[in-house]
PDB file of C-alpha atoms and ligand atoms in Angstrom:
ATOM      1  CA  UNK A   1       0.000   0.000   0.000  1.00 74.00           C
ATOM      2  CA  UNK A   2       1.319   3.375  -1.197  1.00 82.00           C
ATOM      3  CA  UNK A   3       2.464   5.877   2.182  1.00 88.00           C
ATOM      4  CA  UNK A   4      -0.531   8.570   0.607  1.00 90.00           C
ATOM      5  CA  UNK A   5      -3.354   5.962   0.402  1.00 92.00           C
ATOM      6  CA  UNK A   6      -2.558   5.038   4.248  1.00 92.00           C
ATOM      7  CA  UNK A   7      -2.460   8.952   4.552  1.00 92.00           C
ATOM      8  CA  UNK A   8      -5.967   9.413   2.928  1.00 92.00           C
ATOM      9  CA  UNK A   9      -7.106   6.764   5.060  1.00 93.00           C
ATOM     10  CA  UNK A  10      -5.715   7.422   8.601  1.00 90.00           C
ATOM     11  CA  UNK A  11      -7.423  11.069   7.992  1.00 90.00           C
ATOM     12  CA  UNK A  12     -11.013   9.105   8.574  1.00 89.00           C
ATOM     13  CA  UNK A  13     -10.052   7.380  11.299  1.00 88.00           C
ATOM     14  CA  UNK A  14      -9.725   7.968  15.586  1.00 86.00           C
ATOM     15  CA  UNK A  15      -6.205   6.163  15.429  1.00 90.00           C
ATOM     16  CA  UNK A  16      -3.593   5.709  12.707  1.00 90.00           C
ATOM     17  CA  UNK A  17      -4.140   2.536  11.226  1.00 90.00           C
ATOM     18  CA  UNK A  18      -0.899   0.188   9.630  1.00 91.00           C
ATOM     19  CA  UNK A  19      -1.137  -1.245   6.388  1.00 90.00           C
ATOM     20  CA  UNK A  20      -1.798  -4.418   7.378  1.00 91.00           C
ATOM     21  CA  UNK A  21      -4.940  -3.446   9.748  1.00 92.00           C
ATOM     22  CA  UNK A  22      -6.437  -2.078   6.723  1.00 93.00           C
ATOM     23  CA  UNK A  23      -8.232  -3.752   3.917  1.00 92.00           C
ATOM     24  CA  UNK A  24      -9.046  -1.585   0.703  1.00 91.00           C
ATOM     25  CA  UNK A  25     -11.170  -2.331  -2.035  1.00 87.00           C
ATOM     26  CA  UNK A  26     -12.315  -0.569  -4.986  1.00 84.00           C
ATOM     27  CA  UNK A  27     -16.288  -0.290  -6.545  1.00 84.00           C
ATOM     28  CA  UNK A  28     -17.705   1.422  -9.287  1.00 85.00           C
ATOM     29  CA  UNK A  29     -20.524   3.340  -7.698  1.00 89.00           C
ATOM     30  CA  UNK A  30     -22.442   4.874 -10.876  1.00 89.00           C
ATOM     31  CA  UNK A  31     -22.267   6.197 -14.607  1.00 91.00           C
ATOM     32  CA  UNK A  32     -23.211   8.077 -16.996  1.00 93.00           C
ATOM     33  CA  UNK A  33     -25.292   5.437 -18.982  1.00 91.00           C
ATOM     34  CA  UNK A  34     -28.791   5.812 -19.461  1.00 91.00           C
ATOM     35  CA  UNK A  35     -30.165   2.892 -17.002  1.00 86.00           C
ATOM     36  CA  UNK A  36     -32.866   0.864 -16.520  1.00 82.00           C
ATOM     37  CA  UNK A  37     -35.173   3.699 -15.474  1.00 84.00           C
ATOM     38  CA  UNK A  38     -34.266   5.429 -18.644  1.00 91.00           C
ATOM     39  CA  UNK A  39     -32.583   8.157 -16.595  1.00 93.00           C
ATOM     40  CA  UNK A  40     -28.522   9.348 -16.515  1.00 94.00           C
ATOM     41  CA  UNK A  41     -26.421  11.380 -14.256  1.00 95.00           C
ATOM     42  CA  UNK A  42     -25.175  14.736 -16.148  1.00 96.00           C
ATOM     43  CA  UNK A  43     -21.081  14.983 -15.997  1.00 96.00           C
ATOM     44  CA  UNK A  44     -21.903  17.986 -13.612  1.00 97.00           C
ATOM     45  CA  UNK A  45     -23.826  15.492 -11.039  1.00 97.00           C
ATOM     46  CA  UNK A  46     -21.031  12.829 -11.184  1.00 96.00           C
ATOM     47  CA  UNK A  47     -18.483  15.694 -10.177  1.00 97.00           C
ATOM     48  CA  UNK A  48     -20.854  16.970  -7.523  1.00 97.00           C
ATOM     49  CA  UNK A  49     -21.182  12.870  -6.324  1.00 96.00           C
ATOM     50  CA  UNK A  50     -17.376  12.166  -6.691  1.00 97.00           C
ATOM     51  CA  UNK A  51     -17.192  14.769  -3.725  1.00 96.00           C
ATOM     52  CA  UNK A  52     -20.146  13.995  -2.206  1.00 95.00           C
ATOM     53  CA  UNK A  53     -18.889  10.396  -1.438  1.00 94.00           C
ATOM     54  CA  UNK A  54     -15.984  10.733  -0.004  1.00 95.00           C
ATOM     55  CA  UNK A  55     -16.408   9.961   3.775  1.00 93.00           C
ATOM     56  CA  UNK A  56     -19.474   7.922   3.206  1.00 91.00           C
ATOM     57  CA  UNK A  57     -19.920   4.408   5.028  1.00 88.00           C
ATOM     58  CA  UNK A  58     -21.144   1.475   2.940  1.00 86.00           C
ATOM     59  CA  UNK A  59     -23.165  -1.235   4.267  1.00 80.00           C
ATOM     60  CA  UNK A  60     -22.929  -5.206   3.197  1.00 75.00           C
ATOM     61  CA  UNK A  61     -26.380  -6.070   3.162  1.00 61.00           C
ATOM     62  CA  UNK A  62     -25.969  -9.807   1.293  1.00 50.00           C
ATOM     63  CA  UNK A  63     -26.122 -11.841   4.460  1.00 52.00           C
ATOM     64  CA  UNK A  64     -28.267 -10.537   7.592  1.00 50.00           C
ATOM     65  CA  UNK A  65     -25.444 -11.630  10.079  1.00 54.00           C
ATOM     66  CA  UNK A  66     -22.724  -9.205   8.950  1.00 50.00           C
ATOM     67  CA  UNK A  67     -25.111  -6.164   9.065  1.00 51.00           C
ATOM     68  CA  UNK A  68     -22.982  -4.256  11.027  1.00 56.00           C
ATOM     69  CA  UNK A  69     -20.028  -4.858   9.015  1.00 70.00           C
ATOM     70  CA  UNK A  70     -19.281  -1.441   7.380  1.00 82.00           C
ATOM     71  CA  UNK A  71     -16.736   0.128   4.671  1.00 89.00           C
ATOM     72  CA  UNK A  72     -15.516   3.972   4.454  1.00 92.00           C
ATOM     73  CA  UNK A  73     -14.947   5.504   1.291  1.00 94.00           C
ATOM     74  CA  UNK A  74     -11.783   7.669   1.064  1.00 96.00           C
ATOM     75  CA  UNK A  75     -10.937   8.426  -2.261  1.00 96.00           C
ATOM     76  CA  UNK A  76     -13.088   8.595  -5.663  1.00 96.00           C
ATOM     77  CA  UNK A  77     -11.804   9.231  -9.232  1.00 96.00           C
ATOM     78  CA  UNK A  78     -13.822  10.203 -12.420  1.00 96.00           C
ATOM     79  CA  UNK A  79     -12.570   8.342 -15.568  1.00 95.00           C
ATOM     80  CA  UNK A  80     -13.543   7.811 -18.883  1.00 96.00           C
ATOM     81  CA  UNK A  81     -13.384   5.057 -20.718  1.00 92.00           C
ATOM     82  CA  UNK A  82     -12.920   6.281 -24.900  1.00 92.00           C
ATOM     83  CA  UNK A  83     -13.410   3.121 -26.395  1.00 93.00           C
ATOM     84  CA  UNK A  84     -16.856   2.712 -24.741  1.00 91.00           C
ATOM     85  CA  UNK A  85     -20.255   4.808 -25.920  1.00 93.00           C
ATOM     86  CA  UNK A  86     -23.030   5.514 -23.680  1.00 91.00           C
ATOM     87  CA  UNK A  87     -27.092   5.285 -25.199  1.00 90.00           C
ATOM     88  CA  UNK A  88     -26.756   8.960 -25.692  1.00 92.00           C
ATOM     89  CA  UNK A  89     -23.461   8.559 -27.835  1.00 91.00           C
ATOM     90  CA  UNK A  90     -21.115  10.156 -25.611  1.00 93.00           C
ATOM     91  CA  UNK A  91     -17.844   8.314 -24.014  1.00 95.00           C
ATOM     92  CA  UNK A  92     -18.468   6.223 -20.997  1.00 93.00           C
ATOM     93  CA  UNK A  93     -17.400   8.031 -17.678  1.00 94.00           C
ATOM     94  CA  UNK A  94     -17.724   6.552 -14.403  1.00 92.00           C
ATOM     95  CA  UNK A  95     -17.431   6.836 -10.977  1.00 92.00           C
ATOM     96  CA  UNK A  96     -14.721   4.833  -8.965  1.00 90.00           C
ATOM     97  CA  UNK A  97     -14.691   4.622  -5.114  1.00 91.00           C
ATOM     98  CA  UNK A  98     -11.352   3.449  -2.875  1.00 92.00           C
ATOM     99  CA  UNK A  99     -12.839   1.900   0.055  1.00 91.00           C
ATOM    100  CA  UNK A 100     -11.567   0.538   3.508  1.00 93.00           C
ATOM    101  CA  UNK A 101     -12.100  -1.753   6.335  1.00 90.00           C
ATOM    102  CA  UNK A 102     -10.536  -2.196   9.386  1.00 90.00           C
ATOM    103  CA  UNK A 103      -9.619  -5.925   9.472  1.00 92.00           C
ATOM    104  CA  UNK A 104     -11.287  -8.017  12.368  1.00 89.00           C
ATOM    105  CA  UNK A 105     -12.614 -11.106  13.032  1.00 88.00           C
ATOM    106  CA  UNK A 106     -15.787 -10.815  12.396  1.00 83.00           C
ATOM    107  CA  UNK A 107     -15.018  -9.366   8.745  1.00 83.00           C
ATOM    108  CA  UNK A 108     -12.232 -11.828   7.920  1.00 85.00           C
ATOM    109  CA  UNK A 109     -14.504 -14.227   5.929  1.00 80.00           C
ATOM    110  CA  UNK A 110     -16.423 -10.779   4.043  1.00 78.00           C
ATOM    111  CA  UNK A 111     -12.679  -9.602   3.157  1.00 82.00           C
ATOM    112  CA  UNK A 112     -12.066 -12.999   1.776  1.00 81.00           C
ATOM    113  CA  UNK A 113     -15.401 -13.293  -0.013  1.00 74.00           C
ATOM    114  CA  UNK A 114     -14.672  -9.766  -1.816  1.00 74.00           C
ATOM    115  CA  UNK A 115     -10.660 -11.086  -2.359  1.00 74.00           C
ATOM    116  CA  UNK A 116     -11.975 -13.956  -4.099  1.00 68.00           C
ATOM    117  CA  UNK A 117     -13.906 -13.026  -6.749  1.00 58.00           C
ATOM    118  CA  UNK A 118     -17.463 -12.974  -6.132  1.00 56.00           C
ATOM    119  CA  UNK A 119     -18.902 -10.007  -7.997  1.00 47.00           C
ATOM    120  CA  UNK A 120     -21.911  -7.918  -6.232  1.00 57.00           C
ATOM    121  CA  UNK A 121     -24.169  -5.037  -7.393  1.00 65.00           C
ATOM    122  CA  UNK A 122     -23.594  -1.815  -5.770  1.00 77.00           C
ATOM    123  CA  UNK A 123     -25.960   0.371  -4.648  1.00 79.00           C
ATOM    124  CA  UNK A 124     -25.930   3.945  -4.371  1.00 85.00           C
ATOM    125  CA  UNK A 125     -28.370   6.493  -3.280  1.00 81.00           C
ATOM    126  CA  UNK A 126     -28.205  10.396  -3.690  1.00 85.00           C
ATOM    127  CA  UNK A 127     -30.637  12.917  -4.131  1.00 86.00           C
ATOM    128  CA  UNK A 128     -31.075  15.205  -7.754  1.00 89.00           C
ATOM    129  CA  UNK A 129     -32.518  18.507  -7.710  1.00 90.00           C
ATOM    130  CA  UNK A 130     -33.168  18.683 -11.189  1.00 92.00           C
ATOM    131  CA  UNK A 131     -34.815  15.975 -13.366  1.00 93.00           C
ATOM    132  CA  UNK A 132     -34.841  17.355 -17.132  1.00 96.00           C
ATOM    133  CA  UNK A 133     -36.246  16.007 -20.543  1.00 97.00           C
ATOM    134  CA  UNK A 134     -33.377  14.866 -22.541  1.00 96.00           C
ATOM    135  CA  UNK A 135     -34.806  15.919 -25.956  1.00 96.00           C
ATOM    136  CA  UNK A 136     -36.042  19.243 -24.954  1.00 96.00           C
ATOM    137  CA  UNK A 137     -34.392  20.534 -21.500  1.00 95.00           C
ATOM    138  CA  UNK A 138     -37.316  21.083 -19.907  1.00 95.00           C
ATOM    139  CA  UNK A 139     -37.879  19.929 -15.777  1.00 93.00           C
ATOM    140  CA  UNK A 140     -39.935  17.222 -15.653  1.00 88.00           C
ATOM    141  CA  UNK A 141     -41.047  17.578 -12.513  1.00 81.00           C
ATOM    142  CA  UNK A 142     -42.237  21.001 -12.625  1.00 85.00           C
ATOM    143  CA  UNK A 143     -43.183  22.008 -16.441  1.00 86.00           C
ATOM    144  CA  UNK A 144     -43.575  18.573 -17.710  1.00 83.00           C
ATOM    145  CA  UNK A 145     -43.077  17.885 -21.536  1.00 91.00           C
ATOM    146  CA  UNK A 146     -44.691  15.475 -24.200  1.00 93.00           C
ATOM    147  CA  UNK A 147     -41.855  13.788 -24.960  1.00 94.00           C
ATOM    148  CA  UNK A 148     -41.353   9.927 -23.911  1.00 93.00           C
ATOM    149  CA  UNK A 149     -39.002   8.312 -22.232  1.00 92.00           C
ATOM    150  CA  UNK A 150     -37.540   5.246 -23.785  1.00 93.00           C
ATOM    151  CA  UNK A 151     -38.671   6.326 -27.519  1.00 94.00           C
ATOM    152  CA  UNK A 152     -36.626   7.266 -30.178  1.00 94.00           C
ATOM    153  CA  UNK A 153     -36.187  11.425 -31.226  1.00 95.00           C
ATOM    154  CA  UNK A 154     -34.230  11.696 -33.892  1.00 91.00           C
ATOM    155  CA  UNK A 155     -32.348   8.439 -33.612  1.00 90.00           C
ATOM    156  CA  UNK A 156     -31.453   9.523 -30.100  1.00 91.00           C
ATOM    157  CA  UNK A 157     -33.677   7.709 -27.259  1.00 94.00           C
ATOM    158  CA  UNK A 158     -35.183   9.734 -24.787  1.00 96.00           C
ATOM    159  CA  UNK A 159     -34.438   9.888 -20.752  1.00 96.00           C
ATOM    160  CA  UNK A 160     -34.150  12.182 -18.231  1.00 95.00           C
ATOM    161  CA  UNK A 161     -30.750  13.809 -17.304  1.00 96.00           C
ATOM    162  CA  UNK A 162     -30.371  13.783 -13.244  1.00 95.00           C
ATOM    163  CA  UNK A 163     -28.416  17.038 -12.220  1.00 94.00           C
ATOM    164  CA  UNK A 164     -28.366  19.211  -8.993  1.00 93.00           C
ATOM    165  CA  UNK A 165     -27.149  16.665  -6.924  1.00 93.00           C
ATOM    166  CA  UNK A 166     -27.235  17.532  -3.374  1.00 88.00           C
ATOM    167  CA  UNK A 167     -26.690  14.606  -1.616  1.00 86.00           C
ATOM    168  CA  UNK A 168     -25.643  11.177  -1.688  1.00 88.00           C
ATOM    169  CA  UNK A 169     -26.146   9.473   1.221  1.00 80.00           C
ATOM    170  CA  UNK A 170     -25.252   5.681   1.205  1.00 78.00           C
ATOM    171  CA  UNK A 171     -23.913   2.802  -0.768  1.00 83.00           C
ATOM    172  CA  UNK A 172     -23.905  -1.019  -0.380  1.00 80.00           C
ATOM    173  CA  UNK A 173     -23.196  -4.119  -1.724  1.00 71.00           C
ATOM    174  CA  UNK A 174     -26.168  -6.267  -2.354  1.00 58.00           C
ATOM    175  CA  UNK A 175     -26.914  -9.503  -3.299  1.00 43.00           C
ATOM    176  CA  UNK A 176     -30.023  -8.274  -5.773  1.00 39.00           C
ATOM    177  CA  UNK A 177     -30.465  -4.630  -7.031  1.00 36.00           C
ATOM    178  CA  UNK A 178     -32.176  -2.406  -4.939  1.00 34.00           C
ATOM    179  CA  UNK A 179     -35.883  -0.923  -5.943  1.00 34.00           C
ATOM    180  CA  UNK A 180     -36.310   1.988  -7.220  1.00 33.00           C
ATOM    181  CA  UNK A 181     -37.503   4.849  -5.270  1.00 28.00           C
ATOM    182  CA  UNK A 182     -40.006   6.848  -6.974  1.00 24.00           C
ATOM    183  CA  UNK A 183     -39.174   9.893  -4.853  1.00 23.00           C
ATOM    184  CA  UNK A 184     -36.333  12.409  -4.950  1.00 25.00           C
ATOM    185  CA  UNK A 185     -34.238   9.331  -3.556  1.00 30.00           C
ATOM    186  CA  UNK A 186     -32.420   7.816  -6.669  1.00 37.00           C
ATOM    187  CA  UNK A 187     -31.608   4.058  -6.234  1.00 43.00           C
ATOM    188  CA  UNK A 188     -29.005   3.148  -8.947  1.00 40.00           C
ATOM    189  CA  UNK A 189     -27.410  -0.250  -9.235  1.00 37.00           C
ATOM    190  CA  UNK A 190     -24.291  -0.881 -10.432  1.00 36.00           C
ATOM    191  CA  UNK A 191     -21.756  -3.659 -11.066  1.00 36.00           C
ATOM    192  CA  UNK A 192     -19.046  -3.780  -8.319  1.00 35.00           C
ATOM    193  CA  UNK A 193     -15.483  -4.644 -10.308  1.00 32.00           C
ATOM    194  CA  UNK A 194     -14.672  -6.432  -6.880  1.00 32.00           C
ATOM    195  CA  UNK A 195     -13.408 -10.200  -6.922  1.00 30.00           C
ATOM    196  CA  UNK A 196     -14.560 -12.826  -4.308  1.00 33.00           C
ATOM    197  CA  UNK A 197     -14.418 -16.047  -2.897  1.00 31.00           C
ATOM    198  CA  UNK A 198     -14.346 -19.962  -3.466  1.00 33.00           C
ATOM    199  CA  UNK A 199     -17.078 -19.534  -5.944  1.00 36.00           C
ATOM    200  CA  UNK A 200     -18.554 -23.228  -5.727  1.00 38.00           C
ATOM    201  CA  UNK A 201     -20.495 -23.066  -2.519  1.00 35.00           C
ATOM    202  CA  UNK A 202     -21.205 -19.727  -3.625  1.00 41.00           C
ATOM    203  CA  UNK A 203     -22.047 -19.734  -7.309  1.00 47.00           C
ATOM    204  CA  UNK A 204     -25.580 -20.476  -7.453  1.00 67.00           C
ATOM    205  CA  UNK A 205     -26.680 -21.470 -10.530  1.00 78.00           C
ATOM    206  CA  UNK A 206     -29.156 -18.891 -10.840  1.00 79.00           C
ATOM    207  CA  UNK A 207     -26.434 -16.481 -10.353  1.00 79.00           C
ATOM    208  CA  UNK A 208     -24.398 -18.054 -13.272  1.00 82.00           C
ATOM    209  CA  UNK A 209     -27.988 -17.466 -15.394  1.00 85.00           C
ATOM    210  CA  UNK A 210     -27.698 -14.473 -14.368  1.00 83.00           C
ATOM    211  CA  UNK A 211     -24.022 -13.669 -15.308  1.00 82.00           C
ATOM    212  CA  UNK A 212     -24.720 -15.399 -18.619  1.00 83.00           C
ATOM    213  CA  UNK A 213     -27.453 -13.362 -19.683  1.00 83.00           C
ATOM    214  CA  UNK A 214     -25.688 -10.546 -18.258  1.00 82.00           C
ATOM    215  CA  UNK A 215     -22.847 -11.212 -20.624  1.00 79.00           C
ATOM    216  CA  UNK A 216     -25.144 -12.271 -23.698  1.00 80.00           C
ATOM    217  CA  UNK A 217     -26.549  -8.382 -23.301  1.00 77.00           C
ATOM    218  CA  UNK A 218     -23.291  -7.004 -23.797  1.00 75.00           C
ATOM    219  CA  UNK A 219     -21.870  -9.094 -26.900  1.00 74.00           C
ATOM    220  CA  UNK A 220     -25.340  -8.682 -29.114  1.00 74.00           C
ATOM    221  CA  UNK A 221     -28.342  -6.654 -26.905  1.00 74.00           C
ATOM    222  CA  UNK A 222     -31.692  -7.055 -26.144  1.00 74.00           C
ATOM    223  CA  UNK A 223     -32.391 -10.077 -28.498  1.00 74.00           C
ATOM    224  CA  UNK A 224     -29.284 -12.148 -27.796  1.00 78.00           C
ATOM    225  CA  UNK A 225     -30.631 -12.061 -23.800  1.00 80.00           C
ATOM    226  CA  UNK A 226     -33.683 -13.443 -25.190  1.00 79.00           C
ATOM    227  CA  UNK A 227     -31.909 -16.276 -27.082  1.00 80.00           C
ATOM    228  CA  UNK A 228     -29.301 -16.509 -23.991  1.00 82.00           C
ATOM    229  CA  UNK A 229     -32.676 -16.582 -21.161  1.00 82.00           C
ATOM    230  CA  UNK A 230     -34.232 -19.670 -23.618  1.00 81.00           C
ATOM    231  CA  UNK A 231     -30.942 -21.582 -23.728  1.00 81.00           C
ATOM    232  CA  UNK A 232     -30.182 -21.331 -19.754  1.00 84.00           C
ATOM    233  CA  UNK A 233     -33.459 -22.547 -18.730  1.00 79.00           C
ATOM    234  CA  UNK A 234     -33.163 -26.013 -17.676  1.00 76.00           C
ATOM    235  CA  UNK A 235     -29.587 -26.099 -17.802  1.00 78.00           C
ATOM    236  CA  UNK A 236     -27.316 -27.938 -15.232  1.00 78.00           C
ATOM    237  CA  UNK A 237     -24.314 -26.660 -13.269  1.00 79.00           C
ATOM    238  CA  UNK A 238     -21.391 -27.892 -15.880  1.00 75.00           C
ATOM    239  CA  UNK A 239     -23.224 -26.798 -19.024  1.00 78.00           C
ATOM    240  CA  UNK A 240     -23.583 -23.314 -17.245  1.00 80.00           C
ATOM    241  CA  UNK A 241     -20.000 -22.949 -16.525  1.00 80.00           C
ATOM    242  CA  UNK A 242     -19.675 -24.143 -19.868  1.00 80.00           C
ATOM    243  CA  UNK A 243     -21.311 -21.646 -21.582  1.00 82.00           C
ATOM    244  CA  UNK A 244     -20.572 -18.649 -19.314  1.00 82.00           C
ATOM    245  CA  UNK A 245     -16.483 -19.871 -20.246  1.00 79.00           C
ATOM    246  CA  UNK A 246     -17.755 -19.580 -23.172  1.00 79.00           C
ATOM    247  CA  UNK A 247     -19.265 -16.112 -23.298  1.00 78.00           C
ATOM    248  CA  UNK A 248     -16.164 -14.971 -21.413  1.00 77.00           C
ATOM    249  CA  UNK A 249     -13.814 -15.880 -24.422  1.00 74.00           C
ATOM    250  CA  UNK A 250     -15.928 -13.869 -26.707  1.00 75.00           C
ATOM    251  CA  UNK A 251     -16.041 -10.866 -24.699  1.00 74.00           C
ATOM    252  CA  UNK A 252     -12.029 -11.193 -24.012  1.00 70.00           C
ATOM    253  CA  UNK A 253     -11.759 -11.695 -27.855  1.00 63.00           C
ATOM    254  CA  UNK A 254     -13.581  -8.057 -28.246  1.00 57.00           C
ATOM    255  CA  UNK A 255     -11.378  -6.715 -25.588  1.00 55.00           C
ATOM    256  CA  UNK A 256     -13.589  -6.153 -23.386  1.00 52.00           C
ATOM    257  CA  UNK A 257     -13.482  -6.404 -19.840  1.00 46.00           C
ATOM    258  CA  UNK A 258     -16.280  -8.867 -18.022  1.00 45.00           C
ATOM    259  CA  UNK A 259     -16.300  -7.384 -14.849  1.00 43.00           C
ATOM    260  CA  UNK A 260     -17.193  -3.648 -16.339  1.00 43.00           C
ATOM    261  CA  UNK A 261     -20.530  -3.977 -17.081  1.00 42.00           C
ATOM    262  CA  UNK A 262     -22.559  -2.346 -15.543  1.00 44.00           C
ATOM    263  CA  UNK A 263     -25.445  -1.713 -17.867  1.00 43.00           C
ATOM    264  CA  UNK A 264     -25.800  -5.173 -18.891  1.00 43.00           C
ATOM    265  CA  UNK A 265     -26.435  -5.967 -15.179  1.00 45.00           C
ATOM    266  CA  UNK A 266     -28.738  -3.753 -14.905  1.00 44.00           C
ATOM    267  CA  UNK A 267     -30.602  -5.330 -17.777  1.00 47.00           C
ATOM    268  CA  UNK A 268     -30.397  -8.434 -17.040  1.00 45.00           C
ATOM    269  CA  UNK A 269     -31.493  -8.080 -13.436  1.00 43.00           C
ATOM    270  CA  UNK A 270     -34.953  -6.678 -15.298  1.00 47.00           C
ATOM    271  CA  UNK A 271     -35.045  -9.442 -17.219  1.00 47.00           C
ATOM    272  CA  UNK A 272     -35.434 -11.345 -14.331  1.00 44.00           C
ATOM    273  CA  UNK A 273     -37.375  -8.924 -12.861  1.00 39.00           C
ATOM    274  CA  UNK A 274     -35.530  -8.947  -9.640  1.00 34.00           C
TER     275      UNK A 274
HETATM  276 ZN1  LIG B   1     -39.138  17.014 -23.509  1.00 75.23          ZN
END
């Protein structure tokens, strides 16, 4: 661990910490892809959230008996990634969180679970001030508009752009996405890029049908989940692991990296209608 990261982190907490008292992690907490909602943060909000986070505790929510088991953000970076294109045809930019635990024994199996390879959704929640019409600017909440959101204006597919951000006030890691609020608190799931445990106890096999069609999004859209949801039903464990090998060459072949995709998560998980 680099002397400034232990420096960032010993800033958050009542007594300096050593390197190897500390566990940190890293998540991707949100984007600027249009998501299941058919909504997107502006640039401006994820600036205003990359600051807002910093500080904030995040909760492990999977299993009921490590409830109180908690993580501390300390650092957040903004990056773009060029060879990716959002829905609305602009470069993908998203929002990465350094996170830490204090090691214990009560945590030791969640630090090894994370370690190992186990990938989670994260789950922010923040609140915007502004809710406007993509195609025409205008607040939704208070003019209203005509337009629709999830059709097609010139070639360009309507949503609303989330801005005025003026809070953010938790993230976790969750076994299934969180609902979405209909309120002014936005819910927004995302795809953690953390690694976890001995996946065979672990690795249900709905959660490899899950992965697959998660995957099949990504390489060919909407109707190669369809094809993908057909040819998982009914399968067993081996032909799963199989086929999700399988999908995994592909997307390595394209150069692209599995454990980045968020949107195709998201997707999937309505598929399933989680
Ligand atoms: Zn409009």
């Amino acid at each position: 661990m680099e002397k400034e990261i232990l420096e960032k982190i010993n800033k958050f907490t009542r007594r300096e910490f050593s390197e190897d008292e500390l566990y940190v992690f890293s998540v991707i907490l949100c984007d600027n892809e249009i998501d299941r909602d058919r909504e997107r943060f502006s640039d401006n909000a994820l600036n205003t959230l990359k600051t807002l986070f910093i500080g904030k505790t995040g909760i492990f929510d999977h299993d009921p008996s490590t409830s109180n088991q908690t993580a501390r953000i300390f650092d957040t970076e903004l990056l773009t990634d060029d060879s990716r294109t959002t829905r609305n045809g602009e470069p993908y930019k998203y929002l990465k969180a350094s996170a830490y635990m204090v090691r214990t024994e009560e945590n030791k199996n969640l630090i090894a679970e994370i370690d190992g390879g186990i990938k989670k959704e994260v789950s922010i929640s923040c609140s915007a001030g502004k809710k406007t019409c993509s195609v025409c600017g205008r607040d939704r909440t208070s003019e209203g508009c005509s337009h629709i959101r999830g059709k097609s204006y010139n070639g360009r597919m309507c949503h609303t752009v989330l801005d005025d951000i003026s809070d953010a006030y938790e993230w976790s890691f969750v076994a299934v996405p969180a609902q979405v609020n209909a309120g002014v608190t936005k819910k927004y799931t995302e795809e953690a890029e953390e690694k976890s445990a001995s996946s065979a106890d672990t690795d249900s096999n709905e959660e490899l049908r899950r992965e697959i069609v998660r995957m099949a999004f990504f390489r060919g859209g909407c109707n190669a989940v369809q094809e993908a949801e057909r040819s998982v039903k009914g399968m067993g464990t081996k032909e799963l692991i199989g086929l999700k090998k399988a999908y995994e060459r592909l997307l390595e072949h394209k150069g692209i990296e599995v454990q980045l995709i968020p949107e195709t998560s998201r997707e999937a998980a309505e598929q399933f209608k989680i």
